[in-house]
XYZ file of N, CA, C and O in Angstrom:
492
model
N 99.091 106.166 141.073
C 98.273 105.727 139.962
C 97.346 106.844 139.500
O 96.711 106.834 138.446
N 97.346 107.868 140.475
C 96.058 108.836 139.975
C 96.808 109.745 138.942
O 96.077 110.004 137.986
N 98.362 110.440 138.838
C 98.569 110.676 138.078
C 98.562 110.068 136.291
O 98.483 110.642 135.204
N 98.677 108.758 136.688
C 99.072 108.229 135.201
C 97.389 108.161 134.544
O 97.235 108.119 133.323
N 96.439 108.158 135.293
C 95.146 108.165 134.307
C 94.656 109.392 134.270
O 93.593 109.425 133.648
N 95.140 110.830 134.851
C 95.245 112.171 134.311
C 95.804 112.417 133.178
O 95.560 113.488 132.621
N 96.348 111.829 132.815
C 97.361 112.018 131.422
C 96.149 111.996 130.383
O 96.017 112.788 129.451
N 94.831 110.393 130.880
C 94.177 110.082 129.676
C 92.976 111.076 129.894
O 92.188 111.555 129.079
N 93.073 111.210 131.064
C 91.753 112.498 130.883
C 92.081 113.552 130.057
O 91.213 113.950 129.280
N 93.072 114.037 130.070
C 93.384 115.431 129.283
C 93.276 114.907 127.598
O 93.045 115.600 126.607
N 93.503 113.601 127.681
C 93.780 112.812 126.079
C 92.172 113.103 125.495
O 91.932 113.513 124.359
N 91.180 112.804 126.503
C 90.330 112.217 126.294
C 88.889 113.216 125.963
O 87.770 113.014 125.494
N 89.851 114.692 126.650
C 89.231 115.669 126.499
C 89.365 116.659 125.740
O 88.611 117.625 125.619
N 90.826 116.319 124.945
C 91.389 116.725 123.835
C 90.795 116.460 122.420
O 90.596 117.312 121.554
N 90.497 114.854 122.328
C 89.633 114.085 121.184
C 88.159 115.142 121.541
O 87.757 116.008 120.763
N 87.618 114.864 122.682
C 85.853 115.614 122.494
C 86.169 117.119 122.274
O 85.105 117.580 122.688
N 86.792 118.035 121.962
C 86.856 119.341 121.293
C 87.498 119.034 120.372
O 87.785 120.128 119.884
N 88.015 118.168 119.669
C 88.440 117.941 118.001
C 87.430 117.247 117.772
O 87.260 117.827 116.699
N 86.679 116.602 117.794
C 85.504 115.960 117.702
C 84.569 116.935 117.424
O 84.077 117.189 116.324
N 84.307 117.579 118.712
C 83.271 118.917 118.395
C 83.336 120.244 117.246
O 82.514 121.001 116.728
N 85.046 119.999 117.181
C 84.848 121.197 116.356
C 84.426 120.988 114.964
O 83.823 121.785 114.245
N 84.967 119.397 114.596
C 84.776 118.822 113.398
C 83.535 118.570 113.077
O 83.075 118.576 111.935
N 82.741 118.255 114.463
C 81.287 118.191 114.225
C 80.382 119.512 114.140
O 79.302 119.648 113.566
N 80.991 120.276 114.739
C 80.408 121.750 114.507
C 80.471 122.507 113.048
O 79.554 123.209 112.621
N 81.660 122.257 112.379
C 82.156 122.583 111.393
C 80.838 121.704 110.461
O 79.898 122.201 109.842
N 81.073 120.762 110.582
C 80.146 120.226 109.248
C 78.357 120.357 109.315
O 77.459 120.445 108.478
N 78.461 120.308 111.062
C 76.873 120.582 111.097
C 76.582 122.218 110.594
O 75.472 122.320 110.074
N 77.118 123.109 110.632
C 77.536 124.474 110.274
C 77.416 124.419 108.758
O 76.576 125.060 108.127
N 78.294 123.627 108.238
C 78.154 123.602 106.886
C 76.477 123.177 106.039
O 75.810 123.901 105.299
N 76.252 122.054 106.407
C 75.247 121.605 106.139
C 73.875 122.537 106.106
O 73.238 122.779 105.080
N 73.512 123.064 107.587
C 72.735 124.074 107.719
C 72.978 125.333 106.459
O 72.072 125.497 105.642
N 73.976 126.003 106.395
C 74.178 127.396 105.825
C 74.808 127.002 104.178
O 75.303 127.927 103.534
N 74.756 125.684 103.606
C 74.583 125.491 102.030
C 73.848 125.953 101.506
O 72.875 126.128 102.240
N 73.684 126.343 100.450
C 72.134 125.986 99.476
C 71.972 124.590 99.139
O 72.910 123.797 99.067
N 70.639 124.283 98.916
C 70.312 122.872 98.898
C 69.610 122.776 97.759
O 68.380 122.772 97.809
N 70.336 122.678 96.477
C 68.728 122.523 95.196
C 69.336 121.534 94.256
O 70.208 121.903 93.470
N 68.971 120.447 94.291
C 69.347 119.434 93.597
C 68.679 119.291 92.611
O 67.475 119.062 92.728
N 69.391 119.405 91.151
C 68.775 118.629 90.254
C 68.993 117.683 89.121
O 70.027 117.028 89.251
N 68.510 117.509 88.374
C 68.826 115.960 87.385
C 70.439 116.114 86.798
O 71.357 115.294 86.805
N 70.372 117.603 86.259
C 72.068 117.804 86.358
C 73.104 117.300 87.145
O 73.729 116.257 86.952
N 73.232 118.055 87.984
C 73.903 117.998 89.227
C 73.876 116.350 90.307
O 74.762 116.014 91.092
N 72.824 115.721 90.057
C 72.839 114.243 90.159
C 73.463 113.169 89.154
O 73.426 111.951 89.326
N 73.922 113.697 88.299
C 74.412 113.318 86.969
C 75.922 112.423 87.040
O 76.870 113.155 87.323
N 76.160 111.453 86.898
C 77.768 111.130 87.459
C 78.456 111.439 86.907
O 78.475 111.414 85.677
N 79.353 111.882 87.706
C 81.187 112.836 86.845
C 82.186 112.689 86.420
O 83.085 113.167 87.113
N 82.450 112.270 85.636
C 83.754 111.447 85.458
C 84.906 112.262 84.655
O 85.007 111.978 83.462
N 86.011 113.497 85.314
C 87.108 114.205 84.677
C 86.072 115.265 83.827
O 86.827 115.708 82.961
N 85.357 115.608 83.717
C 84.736 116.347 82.800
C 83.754 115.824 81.147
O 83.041 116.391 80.319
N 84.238 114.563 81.369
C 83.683 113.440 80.248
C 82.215 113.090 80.511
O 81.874 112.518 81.547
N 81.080 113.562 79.238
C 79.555 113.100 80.170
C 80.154 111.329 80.386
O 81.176 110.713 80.083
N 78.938 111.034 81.034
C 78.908 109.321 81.257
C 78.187 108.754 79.932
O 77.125 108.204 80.227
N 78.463 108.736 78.597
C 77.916 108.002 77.790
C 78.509 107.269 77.097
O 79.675 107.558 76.829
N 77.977 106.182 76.616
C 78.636 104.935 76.272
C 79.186 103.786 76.910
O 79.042 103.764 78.132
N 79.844 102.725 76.328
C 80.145 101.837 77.202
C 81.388 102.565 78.523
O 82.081 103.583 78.526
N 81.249 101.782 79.214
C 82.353 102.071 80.724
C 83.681 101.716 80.616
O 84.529 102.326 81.268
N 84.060 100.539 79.657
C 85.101 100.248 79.059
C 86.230 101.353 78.631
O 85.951 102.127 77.715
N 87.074 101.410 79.063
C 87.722 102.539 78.633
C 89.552 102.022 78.532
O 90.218 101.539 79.448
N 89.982 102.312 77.176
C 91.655 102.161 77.147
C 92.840 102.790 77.588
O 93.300 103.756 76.978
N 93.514 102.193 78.874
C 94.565 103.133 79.565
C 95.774 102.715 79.051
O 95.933 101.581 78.599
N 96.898 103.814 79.102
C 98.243 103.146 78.817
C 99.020 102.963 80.244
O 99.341 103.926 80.941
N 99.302 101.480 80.616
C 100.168 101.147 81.194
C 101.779 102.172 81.566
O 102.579 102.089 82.498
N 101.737 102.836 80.684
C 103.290 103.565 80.582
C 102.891 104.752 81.603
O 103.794 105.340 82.198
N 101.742 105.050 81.776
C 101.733 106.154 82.735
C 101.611 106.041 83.921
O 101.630 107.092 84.562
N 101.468 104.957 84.546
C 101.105 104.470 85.669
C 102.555 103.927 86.049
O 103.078 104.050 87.157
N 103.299 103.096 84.557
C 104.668 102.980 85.199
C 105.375 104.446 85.402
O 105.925 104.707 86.472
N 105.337 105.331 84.392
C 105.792 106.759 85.280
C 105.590 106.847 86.604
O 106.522 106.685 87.391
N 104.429 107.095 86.974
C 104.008 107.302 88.434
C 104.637 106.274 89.403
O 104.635 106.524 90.608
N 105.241 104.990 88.871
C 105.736 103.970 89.562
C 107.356 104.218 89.987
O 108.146 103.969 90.898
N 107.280 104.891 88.664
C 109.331 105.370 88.798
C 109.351 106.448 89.780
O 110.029 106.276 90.793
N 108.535 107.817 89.584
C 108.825 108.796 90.363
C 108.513 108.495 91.673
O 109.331 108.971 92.461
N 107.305 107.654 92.355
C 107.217 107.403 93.503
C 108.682 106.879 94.180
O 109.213 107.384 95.170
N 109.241 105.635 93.322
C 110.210 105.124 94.055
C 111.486 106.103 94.122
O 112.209 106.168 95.116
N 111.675 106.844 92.967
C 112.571 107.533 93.049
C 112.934 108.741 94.209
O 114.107 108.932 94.527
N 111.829 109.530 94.807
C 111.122 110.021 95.292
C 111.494 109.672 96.668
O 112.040 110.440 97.460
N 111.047 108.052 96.966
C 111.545 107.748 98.142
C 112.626 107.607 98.368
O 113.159 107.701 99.473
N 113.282 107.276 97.019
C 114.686 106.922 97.661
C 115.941 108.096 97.604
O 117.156 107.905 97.558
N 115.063 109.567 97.629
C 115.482 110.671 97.499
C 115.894 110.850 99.073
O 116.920 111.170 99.674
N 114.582 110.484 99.417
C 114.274 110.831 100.854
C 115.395 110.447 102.198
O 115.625 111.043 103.251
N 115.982 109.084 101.563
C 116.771 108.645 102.260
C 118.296 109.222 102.325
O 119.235 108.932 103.066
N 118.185 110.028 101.396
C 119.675 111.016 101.115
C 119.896 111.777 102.311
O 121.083 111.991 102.560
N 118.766 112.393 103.382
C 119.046 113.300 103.989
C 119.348 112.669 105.574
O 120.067 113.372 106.282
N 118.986 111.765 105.983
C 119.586 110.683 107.103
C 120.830 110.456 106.527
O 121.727 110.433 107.371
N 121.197 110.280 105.373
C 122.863 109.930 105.192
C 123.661 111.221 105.458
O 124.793 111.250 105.941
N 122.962 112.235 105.099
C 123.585 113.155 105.042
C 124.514 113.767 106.656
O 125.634 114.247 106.835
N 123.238 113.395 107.672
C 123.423 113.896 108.927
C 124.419 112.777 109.349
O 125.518 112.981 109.863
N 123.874 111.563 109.058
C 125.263 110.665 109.623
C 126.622 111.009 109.171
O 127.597 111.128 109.912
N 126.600 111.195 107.586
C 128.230 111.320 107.364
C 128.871 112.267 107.655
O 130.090 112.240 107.484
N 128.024 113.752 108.353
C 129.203 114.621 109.145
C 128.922 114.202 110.347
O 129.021 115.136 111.143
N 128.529 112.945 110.979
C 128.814 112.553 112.293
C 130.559 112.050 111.968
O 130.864 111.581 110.872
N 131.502 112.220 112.998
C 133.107 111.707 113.716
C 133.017 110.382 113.512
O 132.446 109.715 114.375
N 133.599 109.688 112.253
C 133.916 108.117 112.482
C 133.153 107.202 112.029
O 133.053 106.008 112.312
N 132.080 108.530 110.561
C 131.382 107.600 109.961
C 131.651 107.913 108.503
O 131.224 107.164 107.624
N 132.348 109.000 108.227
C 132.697 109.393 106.618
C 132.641 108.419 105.837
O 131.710 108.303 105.040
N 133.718 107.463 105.936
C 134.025 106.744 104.863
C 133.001 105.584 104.462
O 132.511 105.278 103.376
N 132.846 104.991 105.902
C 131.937 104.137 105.523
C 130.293 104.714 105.419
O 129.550 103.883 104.897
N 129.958 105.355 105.625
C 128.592 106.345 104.874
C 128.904 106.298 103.725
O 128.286 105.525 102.992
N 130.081 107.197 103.140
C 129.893 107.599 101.720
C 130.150 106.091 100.657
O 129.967 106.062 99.439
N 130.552 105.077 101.416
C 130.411 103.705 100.692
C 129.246 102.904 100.500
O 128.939 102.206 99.533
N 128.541 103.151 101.761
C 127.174 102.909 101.786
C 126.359 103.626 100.927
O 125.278 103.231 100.489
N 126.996 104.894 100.646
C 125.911 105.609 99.288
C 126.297 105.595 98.357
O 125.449 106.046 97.587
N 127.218 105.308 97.831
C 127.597 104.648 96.626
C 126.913 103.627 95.936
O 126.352 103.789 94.852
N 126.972 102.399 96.677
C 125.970 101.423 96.539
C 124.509 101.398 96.565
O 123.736 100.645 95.973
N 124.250 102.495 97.470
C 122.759 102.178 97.035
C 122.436 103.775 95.849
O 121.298 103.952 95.416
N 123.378 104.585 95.551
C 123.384 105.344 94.158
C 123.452 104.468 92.759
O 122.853 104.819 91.742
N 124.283 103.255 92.852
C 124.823 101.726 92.370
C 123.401 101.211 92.043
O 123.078 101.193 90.855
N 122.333 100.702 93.182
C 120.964 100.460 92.485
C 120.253 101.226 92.136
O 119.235 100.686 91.702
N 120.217 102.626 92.065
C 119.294 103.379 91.907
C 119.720 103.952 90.374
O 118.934 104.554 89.641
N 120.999 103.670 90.069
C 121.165 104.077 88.766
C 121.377 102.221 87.671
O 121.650 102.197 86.471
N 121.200 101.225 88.356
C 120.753 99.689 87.594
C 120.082 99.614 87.438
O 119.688 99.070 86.407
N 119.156 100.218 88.556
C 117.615 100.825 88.122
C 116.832 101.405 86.816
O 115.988 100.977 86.028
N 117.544 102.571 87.004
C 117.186 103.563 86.054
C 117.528 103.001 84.867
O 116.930 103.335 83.844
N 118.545 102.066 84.848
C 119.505 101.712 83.195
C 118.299 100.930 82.769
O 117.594 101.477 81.922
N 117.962 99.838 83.170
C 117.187 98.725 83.444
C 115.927 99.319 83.316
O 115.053 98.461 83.189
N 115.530 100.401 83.304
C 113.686 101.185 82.519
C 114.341 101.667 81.603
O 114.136 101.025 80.572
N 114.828 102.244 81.504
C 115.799 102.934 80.020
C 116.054 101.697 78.962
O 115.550 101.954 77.869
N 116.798 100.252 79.027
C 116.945 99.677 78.350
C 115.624 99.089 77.781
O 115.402 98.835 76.597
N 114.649 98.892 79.012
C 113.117 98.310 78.621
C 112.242 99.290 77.867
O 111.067 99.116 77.543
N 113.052 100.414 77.627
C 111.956 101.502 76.743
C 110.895 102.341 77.843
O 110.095 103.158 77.386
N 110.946 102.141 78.911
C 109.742 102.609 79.733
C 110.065 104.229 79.915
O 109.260 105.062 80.330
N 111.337 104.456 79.536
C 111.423 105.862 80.068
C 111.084 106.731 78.789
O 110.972 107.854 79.281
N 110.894 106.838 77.654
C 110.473 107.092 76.457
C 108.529 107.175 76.177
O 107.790 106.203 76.338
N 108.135 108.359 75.808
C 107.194 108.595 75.671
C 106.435 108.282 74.614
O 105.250 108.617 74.599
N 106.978 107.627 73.628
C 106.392 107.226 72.187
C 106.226 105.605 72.512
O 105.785 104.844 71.651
């Protein structure tokens, strides 16, 4: 048993020098800033836009669905390269490359299916 709670000592002594260094690092920082705050610089920031006027502000939906397509697309990029290693595994060719067919099959019903809804179009 004395080995298996050596394991957590070394764990445990691993966290308090990542700990320290992170705490050293920022107490380091803090000390050796300049510190001069003023009404400017307290000022809230928003993209480079001052803060005046109402807070209300008009977004287009279409860009956020962009960001919605490339994420998924993106992931389901990701999954190409596990197929890849399986299908030069012995005795999985055929049925791999059927399995990616089909899911190439939703990923392009997909794509048809934002294309037909107009989402892929910038106007």
């Amino acid at each position: 048993m004395r080995n298996y709670f050596d394991s957590y000592i070394v764990l445990v002594a691993l966290l308090l020098v990542g700990g320290g260094i992170v705490g050293g690092g920022l107490t380091a920082n803090r000390l050796l800033r300049p510190d001069r705050p003023t009404l400017e610089k307290l000022t809230t920031y928003e993209c480079g836009v001052d803060p005046v006027g109402e807070g209300w502000a008009h977004s287009y939906v279409r860009y956020y669905v962009f960001a919605y397509l490339y994420v998924v697309f993106a992931v389901d990029a990701v999954f190409l390269f596990p197929w890849a290693t399986v299908f030069s595994a012995p005795g999985y060719g055929l049925t791999t490359l059927g399995e990616m067919f089909v899911f190439l099959a939703f990923l392009a019903a997909g794509l048809a299916y934002a294309g037909r809804k107009g989402v892929l179009s910038w106007v």
